[in-house]
Amino acid sequence: MRTQVAIIGAGPSGLLLGQLLHKAGIDNIVIERQSGDYVLGRIRAGVLEQITMDLLEQAGVAQRAHAEGLPHDGFELLFKGERHRIDMHKLTGGKRVMVYGQTEVTRDLMAARAAAGLNTVYEASNVSLHDFDSQQPRVRYEKDGVQHEITCDFIAGCDGFHGVARASVPASAVQLYEKVYPFGWLGVLADVPPVGEELIYANTPRGFALCSMRSHTRSRYYLQVPSDDKVENWTDTLFWEELARRLDPAARERLVTGPSLEMSIAPLRSFVAEPMRFGQLFLAGDAAHIVPPTGAKGLNLAASDVGYLSSAFIEHYRERSQAGIDHYSARCLSRIWKAERFSWWFTSLMHRFPETGEFGQKIQEAELDYLVNSEAASTSLAENYVGLPMKL
Ligand code: APR
Ligand code: PHB
């Protein structure tokens, strides 16, 4: 079989790329090792930058996000028992974010791809990449015991942190940068009303907590837990009791608890692979980078990678230009590293690090105090949170 772009992975990166290329008349196939239901079953983050919303618009899949998403103009920082609102809308000259679950983004992209009758191979096994350092790259996979081979012009590795694409590149050709944090996030999804209208990021003596949401009736909460903690150590009751301990009295008063729909622990890491292009193979999204979820940048970085990559492919086919392709990696990495910095900074500011001792604690408190009392510092936080501009 032949196509123009073979996309590995049917997460947000792969599906958004497939949709943008389809809209531009570029033939593509998506090869996914899991089932569609499995992909939808992964609970991930839920804050979309305007840039991501714009790309969903371009892909023709933003309708539900506009109808059901929650536009947010600010969020709150809770520390030393007090909440301080960061007014993003005012500080950034009118920008905001959209609270809308990644699962719903993926669902919308899947539905659009199916409606367009595009080729998506789920439950593909033994996916392998070949000759991407030539002009005739190939992808092989097995489906229902039958071997398949795709010849293509380009391969997009949208297969996440544990995918095959980056693993197919010779180790000598890729530089890895990584930082693993000494804690994880215990997350709960529950059909209970959120504790507030906006997100609350809490730095407390017992550890970090985040109060988020998916709608006015569905909430998403997170607690900082030791990196060796196990979800088996937690019950719904224990979770709600610990969350309540980390909230201020007013929020605690409004907390509505209920049975968890999902409970899981995610490790926190910062990771970047450089470069993101290897001949005719291009990495996008989690295949190339990971951020700690504190700054809500994971999905948004995946989207901006895909924005750059789809533009590069469109330019190649329409204008026979290599410029976008040749600049892809540098353009992505410039934005990625700024988001890595912000995510690392926000994580370092909001979590407890016992190993930094009393001095480290005092520095954290001083930075929080400065942050909420300095318009310049709050503006810096706000402009990173809503998303830095994409320089095409
Ligand atoms: N062959 C085919 N598909 C694969 C392979 C493989 N060898 N390995 C992984 N995949 C699939 C995974 O099953 C997954 O569906 O690739 C997809 C990668 O999706 P994500 O991991 O969600 O990565 P991405 O699409 O870049 O989205 C990034 O997802 O994990 C969150 O926080 C992250 O919000 C960010 C977003
Ligand atoms: C979420 O709603 O899952 C969420 C929101 C903001 C974050 C991280 C996760 O910073």
Coordinates of C-alpha atoms and ligand atoms in Angstrom, one line a residue:
M1 CA 0.0 0.0 0.0
R2 CA 1.2 3.6 -0.7
T3 CA 0.3 6.9 1.0
Q4 CA 1.9 10.3 1.3
V5 CA 2.3 10.4 5.1
A6 CA 2.3 7.4 7.4
I7 CA 1.3 8.5 11.0
I8 CA 2.3 6.2 13.9
G9 CA -0.1 6.7 16.8
A10 CA -3.8 7.7 17.2
G11 CA -3.5 9.9 20.2
P12 CA -4.1 13.7 19.9
S13 CA -0.9 14.3 17.9
G14 CA -1.5 11.6 15.3
L15 CA -5.2 12.3 14.9
L16 CA -4.8 16.1 14.7
L17 CA -2.0 15.7 12.1
G18 CA -4.1 13.3 10.1
Q19 CA -7.1 15.7 10.1
L20 CA -5.0 18.8 9.1
L21 CA -3.4 16.8 6.3
H22 CA -6.7 15.5 5.1
K23 CA -8.1 19.0 5.0
A24 CA -5.2 20.0 2.8
G25 CA -5.7 17.1 0.5
I26 CA -2.7 15.1 1.7
D27 CA -3.2 11.4 1.8
N28 CA -2.3 9.8 5.2
I29 CA -2.9 6.6 7.2
V30 CA -2.8 6.3 11.0
I31 CA -1.4 3.1 12.6
E32 CA -2.3 2.6 16.2
R33 CA -1.3 -0.4 18.4
Q34 CA -4.2 -0.1 20.8
S35 CA -8.0 -0.2 20.2
G36 CA -9.9 3.0 19.8
D37 CA -11.7 2.4 23.1
Y38 CA -8.4 1.9 24.9
V39 CA -7.1 5.2 23.5
L40 CA -10.2 6.9 24.7
G41 CA -10.0 5.2 28.1
R42 CA -6.7 7.1 29.0
I43 CA -7.6 10.0 31.2
R44 CA -5.3 13.0 30.6
A45 CA -5.3 16.7 31.1
G46 CA -7.9 19.3 30.1
V47 CA -6.6 22.8 29.5
L48 CA -6.4 24.0 25.9
E49 CA -4.5 27.1 24.8
Q50 CA -6.0 29.4 22.1
I51 CA -3.4 28.0 19.7
T52 CA -4.7 24.5 20.2
M53 CA -8.3 25.7 19.8
D54 CA -7.3 27.5 16.5
L55 CA -5.7 24.2 15.2
L56 CA -8.9 22.3 16.2
E57 CA -10.9 24.9 14.2
Q58 CA -8.5 24.5 11.2
A59 CA -9.1 20.7 11.5
G60 CA -12.8 21.2 11.6
V61 CA -13.3 19.6 15.0
A62 CA -13.7 22.5 17.4
Q63 CA -17.5 22.6 17.5
R64 CA -18.1 20.6 20.6
A65 CA -15.2 22.2 22.4
H66 CA -16.8 25.6 21.8
A67 CA -20.3 24.2 22.8
E68 CA -19.2 22.2 25.9
G69 CA -15.8 23.6 26.9
L70 CA -15.4 26.1 29.7
P71 CA -13.6 29.3 28.9
H72 CA -11.4 30.3 31.8
D73 CA -10.0 33.8 32.4
G74 CA -8.0 33.0 35.5
F75 CA -7.0 30.5 38.1
E76 CA -6.1 30.6 41.8
L77 CA -2.9 29.9 43.7
L78 CA -3.4 28.7 47.3
F79 CA -0.5 29.0 49.7
K80 CA -0.2 29.7 53.4
G81 CA -4.0 29.2 53.7
E82 CA -4.9 32.0 51.3
R83 CA -6.0 32.0 47.7
H84 CA -4.7 34.5 45.2
R85 CA -6.4 34.9 41.7
I86 CA -4.2 35.2 38.6
D87 CA -6.3 37.2 36.2
M88 CA -4.9 35.9 32.9
H89 CA -7.4 37.7 30.8
K90 CA -6.4 41.1 32.2
L91 CA -2.7 40.4 32.4
T92 CA -2.4 39.1 28.8
G93 CA -4.6 41.7 27.1
G94 CA -7.6 39.4 26.7
K95 CA -6.3 35.9 26.3
R96 CA -7.9 32.9 28.1
V97 CA -7.8 29.1 28.0
M98 CA -10.5 26.5 27.3
V99 CA -11.1 23.8 29.9
Y100 CA -12.1 20.7 27.8
G101 CA -10.8 17.2 28.4
Q102 CA -8.1 15.6 26.1
T103 CA -10.3 12.5 26.0
E104 CA -13.0 14.7 24.3
V105 CA -10.5 16.2 21.9
T106 CA -9.4 12.7 20.9
R107 CA -13.1 11.6 20.6
D108 CA -13.9 14.5 18.3
L109 CA -10.8 13.8 16.2
M110 CA -11.6 10.1 16.0
A111 CA -15.2 10.9 14.9
A112 CA -14.1 13.4 12.2
R113 CA -11.6 10.8 10.9
A114 CA -14.2 8.1 10.7
A115 CA -16.7 10.4 9.1
A116 CA -14.2 11.3 6.4
G117 CA -13.7 7.6 5.8
L118 CA -9.9 7.9 6.4
N119 CA -7.7 4.9 6.9
T120 CA -7.0 4.2 10.6
V121 CA -5.5 0.8 11.6
Y122 CA -6.2 0.0 15.2
E123 CA -4.7 -2.9 17.1
A124 CA -1.7 -3.0 14.8
S125 CA 1.2 -5.0 16.2
N126 CA 4.9 -5.2 15.5
V127 CA 5.0 -1.8 13.9
S128 CA 8.4 -1.1 12.4
L129 CA 10.0 1.8 10.5
H130 CA 12.4 1.3 7.6
D131 CA 14.5 3.4 5.2
F132 CA 13.4 6.7 6.7
D133 CA 16.9 8.0 5.8
S134 CA 16.0 7.4 2.1
Q135 CA 13.3 9.0 -0.2
Q136 CA 11.3 5.7 0.1
P137 CA 10.5 5.2 3.8
R138 CA 8.4 2.2 4.7
V139 CA 6.3 1.2 7.7
R140 CA 5.5 -2.5 8.4
Y141 CA 2.8 -3.8 10.8
E142 CA 0.8 -6.9 11.5
K143 CA -3.0 -6.9 11.7
D144 CA -5.0 -10.0 12.4
G145 CA -2.0 -12.1 11.7
V146 CA -1.4 -10.6 8.3
Q147 CA 1.8 -8.6 7.5
H148 CA 1.4 -5.3 5.8
E149 CA 3.8 -2.8 4.3
I150 CA 3.2 0.9 3.6
T151 CA 5.5 2.9 1.3
C152 CA 5.3 6.6 1.9
D153 CA 7.0 10.0 1.4
F154 CA 7.1 10.8 5.2
I155 CA 6.6 9.1 8.5
A156 CA 5.2 11.0 11.5
G157 CA 6.2 9.5 14.8
C158 CA 3.2 10.5 16.9
D159 CA 3.5 7.4 19.1
G160 CA 4.2 8.9 22.5
F161 CA 7.0 8.5 25.0
H162 CA 7.1 4.7 24.8
G163 CA 6.6 4.6 21.0
V164 CA 8.6 2.8 18.3
A165 CA 9.5 5.9 16.2
R166 CA 12.1 7.5 18.5
A167 CA 13.3 4.0 19.4
S168 CA 14.0 3.4 15.7
V169 CA 16.6 6.2 15.5
P170 CA 20.2 5.2 16.1
A171 CA 21.1 6.3 19.7
S172 CA 24.1 8.3 18.3
A173 CA 21.7 10.4 16.3
V174 CA 19.5 11.7 19.1
Q175 CA 20.4 13.7 22.2
L176 CA 18.1 13.0 25.2
Y177 CA 17.5 15.5 28.1
E178 CA 15.6 14.2 31.2
K179 CA 14.7 15.2 34.7
V180 CA 12.6 12.8 36.9
Y181 CA 10.8 14.5 39.9
P182 CA 10.8 12.8 43.3
F183 CA 7.0 12.6 43.4
G184 CA 3.9 11.7 41.3
W185 CA 0.3 12.9 40.9
L186 CA -2.5 10.8 42.3
G187 CA -5.5 11.8 40.1
V188 CA -9.2 11.3 40.6
L189 CA -12.0 11.8 38.1
A190 CA -15.5 12.0 39.7
D191 CA -19.0 13.1 38.8
V192 CA -19.2 15.8 41.4
P193 CA -19.4 19.6 41.0
P194 CA -16.1 21.4 41.1
V195 CA -15.0 23.1 44.3
G196 CA -14.7 26.4 42.5
E197 CA -15.4 28.2 39.2
E198 CA -11.7 28.2 38.3
L199 CA -8.8 25.9 38.9
I200 CA -7.0 26.0 42.2
Y201 CA -3.3 25.2 42.4
A202 CA -2.3 24.6 46.1
N203 CA 1.1 24.6 47.7
T204 CA 0.6 23.2 51.2
P205 CA 2.7 21.7 54.0
R206 CA 1.2 18.3 53.1
G207 CA 2.1 18.7 49.4
F208 CA 0.7 20.0 46.2
A209 CA -3.0 19.7 45.3
L210 CA -4.9 20.8 42.1
C211 CA -8.6 21.3 41.8
S212 CA -9.6 21.1 38.2
M213 CA -12.7 20.1 36.2
R214 CA -14.2 18.7 33.0
S215 CA -17.6 20.4 33.3
H216 CA -19.9 21.9 35.9
T217 CA -20.8 18.4 37.1
R218 CA -17.5 16.5 36.6
S219 CA -14.3 17.3 38.5
R220 CA -10.6 16.3 38.2
Y221 CA -8.4 16.4 41.3
Y222 CA -4.7 15.7 41.9
L223 CA -2.6 15.2 45.0
Q224 CA 1.2 15.1 45.1
V225 CA 2.3 11.7 46.4
P226 CA 5.7 10.1 46.9
S227 CA 7.1 8.6 43.6
D228 CA 7.0 5.1 45.1
D229 CA 3.3 5.4 46.2
K230 CA 0.8 2.9 44.8
V231 CA -2.8 3.5 43.8
E232 CA -3.6 0.4 45.8
N233 CA -2.7 2.4 49.0
W234 CA -5.6 4.7 48.3
T235 CA -9.4 4.5 48.6
D236 CA -11.9 7.2 47.6
T237 CA -12.4 8.1 51.3
L238 CA -8.6 8.4 51.9
F239 CA -8.3 10.6 48.8
W240 CA -11.1 13.0 49.7
E241 CA -9.9 13.2 53.3
E242 CA -6.3 14.1 52.1
L243 CA -7.6 16.6 49.5
A244 CA -9.7 18.3 52.2
R245 CA -6.7 18.7 54.4
R246 CA -4.9 20.5 51.6
L247 CA -7.7 23.0 50.9
D248 CA -8.5 26.3 52.6
P249 CA -11.6 26.4 54.8
A250 CA -13.9 28.0 52.2
A251 CA -12.9 25.5 49.5
R252 CA -13.1 22.6 52.0
E253 CA -16.7 23.7 52.9
R254 CA -17.7 23.6 49.2
L255 CA -15.9 20.3 48.4
V256 CA -18.4 17.7 47.2
T257 CA -17.1 14.1 47.3
G258 CA -18.3 11.0 45.5
P259 CA -17.2 7.7 43.9
S260 CA -14.2 8.0 41.7
L261 CA -14.7 7.1 38.0
E262 CA -10.9 6.8 37.7
M263 CA -8.0 6.9 40.1
S264 CA -4.4 6.6 39.0
I265 CA -0.9 7.8 39.8
A266 CA 1.2 9.5 37.1
P267 CA 5.0 10.0 37.5
L268 CA 6.4 13.4 36.7
R269 CA 9.2 14.0 34.4
S270 CA 10.7 16.6 32.0
F271 CA 12.1 15.1 28.8
V272 CA 13.2 16.3 25.4
A273 CA 14.7 14.5 22.4
E274 CA 16.8 16.5 20.0
P275 CA 16.5 16.8 17.0
M276 CA 12.9 15.9 16.0
R277 CA 13.7 15.1 12.4
F278 CA 15.6 12.1 11.0
G279 CA 15.5 12.1 7.2
Q280 CA 11.9 11.5 6.3
L281 CA 10.9 10.7 9.9
F282 CA 9.5 13.5 12.1
L283 CA 8.7 13.2 15.8
A284 CA 5.7 15.1 17.3
G285 CA 4.1 15.3 20.7
D286 CA 5.1 13.0 23.5
A287 CA 7.3 11.0 21.2
A288 CA 9.7 13.9 21.4
H289 CA 9.0 15.6 24.8
I290 CA 7.3 15.2 28.1
V291 CA 6.5 18.0 30.6
P292 CA 5.3 17.7 34.2
P293 CA 1.5 18.3 34.0
T294 CA 1.6 21.4 36.4
G295 CA 1.6 23.9 33.5
A296 CA -0.9 22.0 31.4
K297 CA 1.4 22.1 28.5
G298 CA 1.5 18.4 27.3
L299 CA -1.4 18.4 24.9
N300 CA -0.7 22.0 23.8
L301 CA 2.9 21.3 22.9
A302 CA 1.7 18.3 20.9
A303 CA -0.7 20.5 19.1
S304 CA 1.9 23.1 18.2
D305 CA 4.3 20.5 17.0
V306 CA 1.5 19.2 14.7
G307 CA 0.8 22.8 13.6
Y308 CA 4.4 23.2 12.5
L309 CA 4.6 19.7 10.9
S310 CA 1.3 20.0 9.0
S311 CA 2.4 23.4 7.6
A312 CA 5.7 21.9 6.6
F313 CA 4.1 19.0 4.7
I314 CA 1.5 21.3 3.1
E315 CA 4.3 23.6 1.9
H316 CA 6.3 20.7 0.5
Y317 CA 3.4 19.3 -1.5
R318 CA 1.8 22.6 -2.6
E319 CA 5.0 24.7 -3.1
R320 CA 7.6 22.1 -3.6
S321 CA 9.4 23.9 -0.8
Q322 CA 11.6 22.2 1.8
A323 CA 11.8 25.2 4.1
G324 CA 9.2 24.1 6.6
I325 CA 10.6 20.6 6.7
D326 CA 14.1 21.8 7.2
H327 CA 13.1 24.2 9.9
Y328 CA 10.6 21.9 11.7
S329 CA 12.8 20.7 14.4
A330 CA 14.3 24.0 15.4
R331 CA 10.9 25.8 15.3
C332 CA 9.4 23.1 17.6
L333 CA 12.3 22.9 20.0
S334 CA 12.4 26.7 20.5
R335 CA 8.8 26.6 21.7
I336 CA 9.2 23.2 23.5
W337 CA 12.1 24.4 25.7
K338 CA 10.2 27.5 26.8
A339 CA 7.3 25.3 27.8
E340 CA 9.7 22.9 29.5
R341 CA 11.2 25.8 31.5
F342 CA 7.7 27.0 32.5
S343 CA 6.5 23.6 33.5
W344 CA 9.7 22.9 35.5
W345 CA 9.5 26.3 37.2
F346 CA 5.8 26.0 38.1
T347 CA 6.4 22.4 39.3
S348 CA 9.3 23.6 41.4
L349 CA 7.3 26.5 42.9
M350 CA 4.1 24.5 43.8
H351 CA 5.4 21.2 45.1
R352 CA 7.0 20.2 48.4
F353 CA 10.7 19.2 48.1
P354 CA 11.8 18.1 51.6
E355 CA 15.3 17.6 50.4
T356 CA 15.7 21.4 49.9
G357 CA 15.3 21.9 53.7
E358 CA 14.0 25.0 55.6
F359 CA 15.9 27.4 53.3
G360 CA 14.3 25.9 50.2
Q361 CA 10.9 26.2 51.8
K362 CA 11.5 29.9 52.7
I363 CA 12.7 30.6 49.1
Q364 CA 9.5 29.0 47.7
E365 CA 7.4 31.1 50.1
A366 CA 9.2 34.3 49.1
E367 CA 8.8 33.5 45.4
L368 CA 5.0 32.9 45.8
D369 CA 4.7 36.1 47.8
Y370 CA 6.6 38.0 45.1
L371 CA 4.6 36.4 42.3
V372 CA 1.1 37.4 43.6
N373 CA 2.2 40.9 44.6
S374 CA 4.1 41.8 41.4
E375 CA 2.2 42.6 38.2
A376 CA 5.3 41.8 36.2
A377 CA 5.7 38.4 37.8
S378 CA 2.0 37.5 37.5
T379 CA 2.1 38.6 33.9
S380 CA 5.0 36.3 33.2
L381 CA 3.0 33.4 34.8
A382 CA -0.1 34.3 32.9
E383 CA 1.5 34.7 29.4
N384 CA 3.2 31.3 29.8
Y385 CA 0.0 29.7 31.0
V386 CA -2.2 30.9 28.1
G387 CA 0.6 29.8 25.7
L388 CA 3.5 31.7 24.1
P389 CA 3.0 32.7 20.4
M390 CA 3.7 30.2 17.7
K391 CA 6.3 31.8 15.3
L392 CA 5.7 30.1 11.9
Ligands
APR1 N1 2.8 1.5 17.2 C1 1.6 2.1 17.0 N2 1.1 3.0 17.9 C2 1.8 3.2 19.1 C3 3.0 2.5 19.3 C4 3.5 1.7 18.3 N3 4.7 1.0 18.5 N4 3.5 3.0 20.5 C5 2.6 3.8 21.0 N5 1.6 4.0 20.1 C6 0.3 4.8 20.3 C7 -0.2 4.8 21.7 O1 -1.0 3.7 22.0 C8 -1.0 6.1 21.8 O2 -2.3 5.9 21.4 O3 0.7 6.1 20.1 C9 -0.2 7.0 20.7 C10 0.5 8.1 21.4 O4 -0.4 9.0 22.0 P1 0.0 9.9 23.3 O5 0.9 9.1 24.2 O6 -1.3 10.4 23.9 O7 0.9 11.0 22.7 P2 0.4 12.3 21.8 O8 -0.6 11.9 20.8 O9 1.7 12.9 21.5 O10 -0.4 13.2 22.9 C11 0.3 13.9 23.9 O11 -1.1 12.9 25.4 O12 -0.1 11.6 27.1 C12 -0.7 12.8 26.8 O13 0.3 14.4 28.3 C13 0.3 13.9 27.0 O14 -1.3 15.6 26.7 C14 -0.2 14.9 26.1 C15 -0.7 14.2 24.9
PHB2 C1 -6.6 18.6 34.4 O1 -7.7 19.2 34.4 O2 -6.4 17.4 34.2 C2 -5.4 19.5 34.5 C3 -5.6 20.9 34.6 C4 -4.4 21.8 34.7 C5 -3.2 21.2 34.9 C6 -3.0 19.8 34.9 C7 -4.1 19.0 34.7 O3 -2.1 22.0 35.1

